[in-house]
Amino acid sequence: MDGPIILKTTHEGKVKEYFVMPEGEKHTDLGIIKLDTLKDMQPGDTISSHIGVGFTIQKPRSPDFFKHAKRTGAPMMPKDIGVIISNTGLCSTDSVLDAGTGSGILAIYLGMIAKKVVSYEIREEFVDVARKNIALANLTNVEIRNGDIVEEIGKLDEKFDIITLDTIHSAQVVPFVPDAIYPGGFLAVYSPFFEQTKEVRQAIEKTNYTEVSTIETMEREISFTERGTRPSTARVGHTGFITLARY
Ligand SMILES: C[S@@+](CC[C@H](N)C(=O)[O-])C[C@H]1O[C@@H](n2cnc3c(N)ncnc32)[C@H](O)[C@@H]1O
């Protein structure tokens, strides 16, 4: 295998996992693992540390990049990414315009499904990290561009099936959406606050959309213990609102 690899083992009833490249050594509390040998191995194979602890090899998928990729801007949570993917019907023939890239986590999920993703990030140092994350995910269909989406969207001479926005400037981008989106395409805007959501809704109302909705998704993990089964008391609180508009 090449590219990043997940090594997993269960120790004293707990799953331990490491996100590694197939080079050098990994020092863990369960022994040293020689990573070079991973190049000749396949997902499902087992590699042993120098003290004989076996680790199963897995190929990383999008949720692994959410967990392990380097972070800059707060990444979107998988539950919210799921809302975007399911409500827009994102598919393998779609071109997506995304901003801001942040850590590139949403861009990775989108790139694993869509034909092409173009993602704008205003901060140069974030662009570098996001490009590395995209390269790690082995995605050649995701292009990260350094720029302010408010200024850049009006200059684009291409159209997109889906536009995803996760920046404090989303409402300022909305007026340009009709010229950048194919008929029938979806805009999906993630906003952490009611105030930003309202600004986005007001901006959408001034455009020529056909359907609009705003959703908040609550996720509850169910905990299974000897005492009983119930929603976990370790809450995942509010993350953001997703506004969807079709053009
Ligand atoms: C919350 S993060 C996005 C996280 C991203 N969706 C992910 O899943 O990793 C917001 C990002 O938008 C960027 N940003 C803010 N204003 C922008 C603008 N006008 N154009 C492009 N990027 C912008 C910020 O620098 C930041 O990295």
mmCIF file of C-alpha atoms and ligand atoms in Angstrom:
data_model
loop_
_atom_site.group_PDB
_atom_site.id
_atom_site.type_symbol
_atom_site.label_atom_id
_atom_site.label_comp_id
_atom_site.label_asym_id
_atom_site.label_seq_id
_atom_site.Cartn_x
_atom_site.Cartn_y
_atom_site.Cartn_z
ATOM 1 C CA MET A 1 0.000 0.000 0.000
ATOM 2 C CA ASP A 2 1.087 3.566 -0.496
ATOM 3 C CA GLY A 3 -0.308 6.750 1.080
ATOM 4 C CA PRO A 4 -1.576 6.868 4.662
ATOM 5 C CA ILE A 5 -2.608 3.711 6.468
ATOM 6 C CA ILE A 6 -4.666 3.034 9.599
ATOM 7 C CA LEU A 7 -3.188 0.520 12.049
ATOM 8 C CA LYS A 8 -5.720 -0.849 14.534
ATOM 9 C CA THR A 9 -5.532 -3.130 17.523
ATOM 10 C CA THR A 10 -7.608 -3.889 20.613
ATOM 11 C CA HIS A 11 -5.739 -3.621 23.915
ATOM 12 C CA GLU A 12 -7.363 -4.198 27.311
ATOM 13 C CA GLY A 13 -10.812 -3.875 25.708
ATOM 14 C CA LYS A 14 -10.019 -0.546 24.005
ATOM 15 C CA VAL A 15 -9.454 0.057 20.286
ATOM 16 C CA LYS A 16 -6.156 1.818 19.579
ATOM 17 C CA GLU A 17 -5.436 3.228 16.162
ATOM 18 C CA TYR A 18 -2.578 5.013 14.439
ATOM 19 C CA PHE A 19 -2.621 7.004 11.190
ATOM 20 C CA VAL A 20 0.780 6.397 9.571
ATOM 21 C CA MET A 21 2.709 6.618 6.296
ATOM 22 C CA PRO A 22 4.483 3.483 5.058
ATOM 23 C CA GLU A 23 7.960 4.745 6.006
ATOM 24 C CA GLY A 24 10.250 4.762 9.060
ATOM 25 C CA GLU A 25 9.151 3.451 12.442
ATOM 26 C CA LYS A 26 6.214 4.110 14.759
ATOM 27 C CA HIS A 27 6.961 4.000 18.489
ATOM 28 C CA THR A 28 3.823 3.047 20.441
ATOM 29 C CA ASP A 29 3.187 1.888 23.984
ATOM 30 C CA LEU A 30 2.534 -1.521 22.401
ATOM 31 C CA GLY A 31 5.984 -1.684 20.787
ATOM 32 C CA ILE A 32 7.856 -0.374 17.746
ATOM 33 C CA ILE A 33 6.320 -0.985 14.314
ATOM 34 C CA LYS A 34 8.567 -1.002 11.213
ATOM 35 C CA LEU A 35 6.425 0.886 8.738
ATOM 36 C CA ASP A 36 8.484 0.286 5.535
ATOM 37 C CA THR A 37 7.109 -3.249 5.301
ATOM 38 C CA LEU A 38 3.575 -1.826 4.928
ATOM 39 C CA LYS A 39 4.388 -1.064 1.264
ATOM 40 C CA ASP A 40 4.122 -4.791 0.435
ATOM 41 C CA MET A 41 0.982 -5.397 2.512
ATOM 42 C CA GLN A 42 -2.757 -5.183 1.800
ATOM 43 C CA PRO A 43 -5.800 -3.972 3.801
ATOM 44 C CA GLY A 44 -6.775 -6.744 6.212
ATOM 45 C CA ASP A 45 -3.180 -7.958 6.677
ATOM 46 C CA THR A 46 -1.617 -7.833 10.136
ATOM 47 C CA ILE A 47 1.682 -6.196 11.045
ATOM 48 C CA SER A 48 3.367 -6.914 14.410
ATOM 49 C CA SER A 49 5.284 -4.607 16.717
ATOM 50 C CA HIS A 50 8.697 -5.715 18.055
ATOM 51 C CA ILE A 51 6.949 -7.129 21.147
ATOM 52 C CA GLY A 52 4.522 -9.170 19.048
ATOM 53 C CA VAL A 53 1.344 -7.048 19.245
ATOM 54 C CA GLY A 54 -0.593 -7.408 15.973
ATOM 55 C CA PHE A 55 -2.127 -4.394 14.193
ATOM 56 C CA THR A 56 -4.704 -4.780 11.413
ATOM 57 C CA ILE A 57 -4.105 -2.650 8.321
ATOM 58 C CA GLN A 58 -6.940 -0.513 6.958
ATOM 59 C CA LYS A 59 -7.178 1.909 4.038
ATOM 60 C CA PRO A 60 -8.333 5.316 5.350
ATOM 61 C CA ARG A 61 -11.773 6.605 4.353
ATOM 62 C CA SER A 62 -13.246 10.122 4.725
ATOM 63 C CA PRO A 63 -14.099 9.785 8.473
ATOM 64 C CA ASP A 64 -10.453 8.822 9.122
ATOM 65 C CA PHE A 65 -9.309 12.113 7.572
ATOM 66 C CA PHE A 66 -11.842 13.947 9.763
ATOM 67 C CA LYS A 67 -10.209 12.278 12.791
ATOM 68 C CA HIS A 68 -6.546 12.417 11.790
ATOM 69 C CA ALA A 69 -5.889 15.139 9.179
ATOM 70 C CA LYS A 70 -4.124 18.311 10.318
ATOM 71 C CA ARG A 71 -6.631 21.012 11.341
ATOM 72 C CA THR A 72 -6.705 24.777 10.780
ATOM 73 C CA GLY A 73 -10.267 26.147 10.608
ATOM 74 C CA ALA A 74 -12.785 24.060 12.569
ATOM 75 C CA PRO A 75 -13.805 21.236 10.234
ATOM 76 C CA MET A 76 -17.426 20.527 9.469
ATOM 77 C CA MET A 77 -18.794 17.566 11.442
ATOM 78 C CA PRO A 78 -19.670 14.382 9.511
ATOM 79 C CA LYS A 79 -23.346 14.696 10.603
ATOM 80 C CA ASP A 80 -23.568 18.076 8.845
ATOM 81 C CA ILE A 81 -21.621 16.877 5.809
ATOM 82 C CA GLY A 82 -24.149 14.030 5.577
ATOM 83 C CA VAL A 83 -27.010 16.545 5.467
ATOM 84 C CA ILE A 84 -25.344 18.357 2.562
ATOM 85 C CA ILE A 85 -24.630 15.165 0.622
ATOM 86 C CA SER A 86 -28.103 13.677 1.126
ATOM 87 C CA ASN A 87 -30.091 16.844 0.447
ATOM 88 C CA THR A 88 -28.159 17.911 -2.651
ATOM 89 C CA GLY A 89 -27.946 14.395 -4.105
ATOM 90 C CA LEU A 90 -24.225 14.906 -4.750
ATOM 91 C CA CYS A 91 -23.051 12.352 -7.323
ATOM 92 C CA SER A 92 -20.078 11.284 -9.416
ATOM 93 C CA THR A 93 -20.850 13.589 -12.374
ATOM 94 C CA ASP A 94 -21.072 16.752 -10.242
ATOM 95 C CA SER A 95 -18.717 19.738 -10.189
ATOM 96 C CA VAL A 96 -18.625 21.461 -6.803
ATOM 97 C CA LEU A 97 -17.545 24.950 -5.779
ATOM 98 C CA ASP A 98 -16.612 25.137 -2.065
ATOM 99 C CA ALA A 99 -15.434 27.923 0.292
ATOM 100 C CA GLY A 100 -13.714 28.380 2.714
ATOM 101 C CA THR A 101 -11.566 25.329 2.506
ATOM 102 C CA GLY A 102 -10.344 25.477 6.129
ATOM 103 C CA SER A 103 -8.748 22.115 6.879
ATOM 104 C CA GLY A 104 -10.265 20.718 3.679
ATOM 105 C CA ILE A 105 -12.367 18.114 5.468
ATOM 106 C CA LEU A 106 -15.617 18.910 3.655
ATOM 107 C CA ALA A 107 -13.602 19.133 0.409
ATOM 108 C CA ILE A 108 -12.258 15.605 1.048
ATOM 109 C CA TYR A 109 -15.750 14.149 1.589
ATOM 110 C CA LEU A 110 -17.009 15.960 -1.528
ATOM 111 C CA GLY A 111 -13.974 14.908 -3.574
ATOM 112 C CA MET A 112 -14.459 11.246 -2.674
ATOM 113 C CA ILE A 113 -17.874 11.395 -4.417
ATOM 114 C CA ALA A 114 -17.919 14.216 -6.991
ATOM 115 C CA LYS A 115 -16.197 14.501 -10.359
ATOM 116 C CA LYS A 116 -14.465 17.753 -9.437
ATOM 117 C CA VAL A 117 -14.187 20.130 -6.477
ATOM 118 C CA VAL A 118 -12.791 23.675 -6.594
ATOM 119 C CA SER A 119 -12.331 25.101 -3.094
ATOM 120 C CA TYR A 120 -11.343 28.682 -2.175
ATOM 121 C CA GLU A 121 -9.475 29.608 0.998
ATOM 122 C CA ILE A 122 -8.575 33.192 1.894
ATOM 123 C CA ARG A 123 -5.640 32.388 4.210
ATOM 124 C CA GLU A 124 -2.481 31.239 2.465
ATOM 125 C CA GLU A 125 -1.178 29.250 5.457
ATOM 126 C CA PHE A 126 -4.489 27.333 5.573
ATOM 127 C CA VAL A 127 -4.203 26.610 1.844
ATOM 128 C CA ASP A 128 -0.870 24.838 2.412
ATOM 129 C CA VAL A 129 -2.317 22.602 5.137
ATOM 130 C CA ALA A 130 -5.452 21.846 3.129
ATOM 131 C CA ARG A 131 -3.419 20.961 0.018
ATOM 132 C CA LYS A 132 -1.350 18.539 2.107
ATOM 133 C CA ASN A 133 -4.527 16.961 3.509
ATOM 134 C CA ILE A 134 -5.953 16.598 -0.006
ATOM 135 C CA ALA A 135 -2.699 15.024 -1.252
ATOM 136 C CA LEU A 136 -2.753 12.658 1.735
ATOM 137 C CA ALA A 137 -6.258 11.617 0.749
ATOM 138 C CA ASN A 138 -4.870 10.905 -2.742
ATOM 139 C CA LEU A 139 -7.493 13.130 -4.387
ATOM 140 C CA THR A 140 -6.485 14.557 -7.764
ATOM 141 C CA ASN A 141 -9.971 15.965 -8.491
ATOM 142 C CA VAL A 142 -9.860 18.564 -5.676
ATOM 143 C CA GLU A 143 -8.241 21.923 -6.474
ATOM 144 C CA ILE A 144 -7.566 24.357 -3.635
ATOM 145 C CA ARG A 145 -7.310 27.987 -4.736
ATOM 146 C CA ASN A 146 -6.023 30.824 -2.562
ATOM 147 C CA GLY A 147 -8.482 33.728 -2.718
ATOM 148 C CA ASP A 148 -11.479 35.553 -1.317
ATOM 149 C CA ILE A 149 -14.598 33.793 -2.593
ATOM 150 C CA VAL A 150 -16.555 37.078 -2.444
ATOM 151 C CA GLU A 151 -14.190 38.555 -5.047
ATOM 152 C CA GLU A 152 -13.476 35.381 -7.018
ATOM 153 C CA ILE A 153 -16.931 33.890 -7.619
ATOM 154 C CA GLY A 154 -17.930 36.703 -9.986
ATOM 155 C CA LYS A 155 -14.777 36.147 -12.092
ATOM 156 C CA LEU A 156 -15.365 32.415 -12.668
ATOM 157 C CA ASP A 157 -16.097 31.383 -16.253
ATOM 158 C CA GLU A 158 -17.305 27.902 -15.242
ATOM 159 C CA LYS A 159 -20.528 26.685 -13.637
ATOM 160 C CA PHE A 160 -21.097 24.173 -10.859
ATOM 161 C CA ASP A 161 -23.798 21.672 -9.885
ATOM 162 C CA ILE A 162 -23.357 22.264 -6.149
ATOM 163 C CA ILE A 163 -21.963 25.256 -4.232
ATOM 164 C CA THR A 164 -21.024 24.766 -0.553
ATOM 165 C CA LEU A 165 -20.195 27.735 1.672
ATOM 166 C CA ASP A 166 -18.717 27.637 5.178
ATOM 167 C CA THR A 167 -17.337 31.144 5.745
ATOM 168 C CA ILE A 168 -18.418 34.216 7.679
ATOM 169 C CA HIS A 169 -18.835 35.913 4.280
ATOM 170 C CA SER A 170 -21.387 33.451 2.870
ATOM 171 C CA ALA A 171 -24.239 36.002 2.656
ATOM 172 C CA GLN A 172 -22.024 38.222 0.462
ATOM 173 C CA VAL A 173 -21.421 35.298 -1.906
ATOM 174 C CA VAL A 174 -25.104 34.408 -2.369
ATOM 175 C CA PRO A 175 -25.920 37.181 -4.963
ATOM 176 C CA PHE A 176 -23.315 35.645 -7.311
ATOM 177 C CA VAL A 177 -24.669 32.081 -7.025
ATOM 178 C CA PRO A 178 -27.271 32.215 -9.856
ATOM 179 C CA ASP A 179 -24.521 32.977 -12.414
ATOM 180 C CA ALA A 180 -22.200 30.251 -11.084
ATOM 181 C CA ILE A 181 -24.664 27.352 -10.734
ATOM 182 C CA TYR A 182 -26.285 25.069 -13.322
ATOM 183 C CA PRO A 183 -30.106 25.172 -13.406
ATOM 184 C CA GLY A 184 -31.426 22.690 -10.842
ATOM 185 C CA GLY A 185 -28.214 22.869 -8.806
ATOM 186 C CA PHE A 186 -28.049 23.322 -5.047
ATOM 187 C CA LEU A 187 -26.448 25.900 -2.784
ATOM 188 C CA ALA A 188 -25.653 24.587 0.738
ATOM 189 C CA VAL A 189 -24.529 27.091 3.371
ATOM 190 C CA TYR A 190 -23.271 26.105 6.817
ATOM 191 C CA SER A 191 -23.665 28.836 9.464
ATOM 192 C CA PRO A 192 -22.909 28.375 13.162
ATOM 193 C CA PHE A 193 -25.191 31.208 14.364
ATOM 194 C CA PHE A 194 -28.846 32.212 13.876
ATOM 195 C CA GLU A 195 -27.730 35.729 12.895
ATOM 196 C CA GLN A 196 -25.542 34.464 10.020
ATOM 197 C CA THR A 197 -28.273 32.057 8.956
ATOM 198 C CA LYS A 198 -30.772 34.915 8.794
ATOM 199 C CA GLU A 199 -28.382 37.011 6.689
ATOM 200 C CA VAL A 200 -27.965 34.076 4.311
ATOM 201 C CA ARG A 201 -31.738 33.533 4.102
ATOM 202 C CA GLN A 202 -32.294 37.239 3.386
ATOM 203 C CA ALA A 203 -29.648 37.152 0.649
ATOM 204 C CA ILE A 204 -31.228 34.037 -0.892
ATOM 205 C CA GLU A 205 -34.695 35.674 -0.851
ATOM 206 C CA LYS A 206 -33.296 38.364 -3.171
ATOM 207 C CA THR A 207 -32.094 35.757 -5.724
ATOM 208 C CA ASN A 208 -34.011 33.620 -8.188
ATOM 209 C CA TYR A 209 -34.136 30.352 -6.220
ATOM 210 C CA THR A 210 -36.870 27.691 -6.469
ATOM 211 C CA GLU A 211 -36.757 25.973 -3.039
ATOM 212 C CA VAL A 212 -35.174 26.985 0.251
ATOM 213 C CA SER A 213 -34.908 25.333 3.677
ATOM 214 C CA THR A 214 -32.785 25.589 6.807
ATOM 215 C CA ILE A 215 -32.005 22.488 8.876
ATOM 216 C CA GLU A 216 -30.329 21.748 12.181
ATOM 217 C CA THR A 217 -29.407 18.127 12.757
ATOM 218 C CA MET A 218 -29.117 16.659 16.244
ATOM 219 C CA GLU A 219 -27.017 13.523 16.606
ATOM 220 C CA ARG A 220 -27.268 11.242 19.648
ATOM 221 C CA GLU A 221 -24.973 8.295 20.156
ATOM 222 C CA ILE A 222 -26.581 5.414 22.037
ATOM 223 C CA SER A 223 -24.558 4.009 24.927
ATOM 224 C CA PHE A 224 -24.778 0.305 25.830
ATOM 225 C CA THR A 225 -23.703 -0.518 29.387
ATOM 226 C CA GLU A 226 -24.549 -3.229 31.923
ATOM 227 C CA ARG A 227 -26.820 -0.737 33.710
ATOM 228 C CA GLY A 228 -28.854 -0.047 30.612
ATOM 229 C CA THR A 229 -29.163 1.354 27.130
ATOM 230 C CA ARG A 230 -29.794 5.060 26.537
ATOM 231 C CA PRO A 231 -28.574 8.080 24.602
ATOM 232 C CA SER A 232 -25.015 8.898 25.660
ATOM 233 C CA THR A 233 -24.727 11.553 28.356
ATOM 234 C CA ALA A 234 -21.579 12.926 26.652
ATOM 235 C CA ARG A 235 -23.484 15.395 24.502
ATOM 236 C CA VAL A 236 -22.494 16.669 21.066
ATOM 237 C CA GLY A 237 -24.088 20.101 21.306
ATOM 238 C CA HIS A 238 -24.988 22.534 18.589
ATOM 239 C CA THR A 239 -22.697 22.709 15.558
ATOM 240 C CA GLY A 240 -24.428 24.719 12.841
ATOM 241 C CA PHE A 241 -27.440 25.321 10.635
ATOM 242 C CA ILE A 242 -27.494 24.249 7.017
ATOM 243 C CA THR A 243 -29.428 26.344 4.546
ATOM 244 C CA LEU A 244 -30.212 24.703 1.226
ATOM 245 C CA ALA A 245 -31.465 26.535 -1.845
ATOM 246 C CA ARG A 246 -32.140 25.190 -5.310
ATOM 247 C CA TYR A 247 -31.707 27.353 -8.417
HETATM 248 C C1 LIG B 1 -14.905 26.906 9.410
HETATM 249 S S1 LIG B 1 -13.623 26.957 8.266
HETATM 250 C C2 LIG B 1 -14.151 25.854 6.998
HETATM 251 C C3 LIG B 1 -13.955 24.404 7.362
HETATM 252 C C4 LIG B 1 -14.146 23.448 6.217
HETATM 253 N N1 LIG B 1 -15.494 23.475 5.706
HETATM 254 C C5 LIG B 1 -13.764 22.035 6.616
HETATM 255 O O1 LIG B 1 -14.652 21.161 6.672
HETATM 256 O O2 LIG B 1 -12.563 21.801 6.895
HETATM 257 C C6 LIG B 1 -13.874 28.515 7.498
HETATM 258 C C7 LIG B 1 -12.767 28.904 6.558
HETATM 259 O O3 LIG B 1 -13.204 29.930 5.687
HETATM 260 C C8 LIG B 1 -12.097 30.754 5.398
HETATM 261 N N2 LIG B 1 -12.647 32.012 4.866
HETATM 262 C C9 LIG B 1 -13.226 33.028 5.564
HETATM 263 N N3 LIG B 1 -13.635 33.998 4.702
HETATM 264 C C10 LIG B 1 -13.319 33.552 3.445
HETATM 265 C C11 LIG B 1 -13.492 34.114 2.144
HETATM 266 N N4 LIG B 1 -14.095 35.295 1.967
HETATM 267 N N5 LIG B 1 -13.038 33.398 1.076
HETATM 268 C C12 LIG B 1 -12.437 32.197 1.245
HETATM 269 N N6 LIG B 1 -12.240 31.639 2.464
HETATM 270 C C13 LIG B 1 -12.691 32.300 3.543
HETATM 271 C C14 LIG B 1 -11.406 30.868 6.742
HETATM 272 O O4 LIG B 1 -10.065 31.295 6.608
HETATM 273 C C15 LIG B 1 -11.532 29.430 7.267
HETATM 274 O O5 LIG B 1 -10.431 28.657 6.929
#
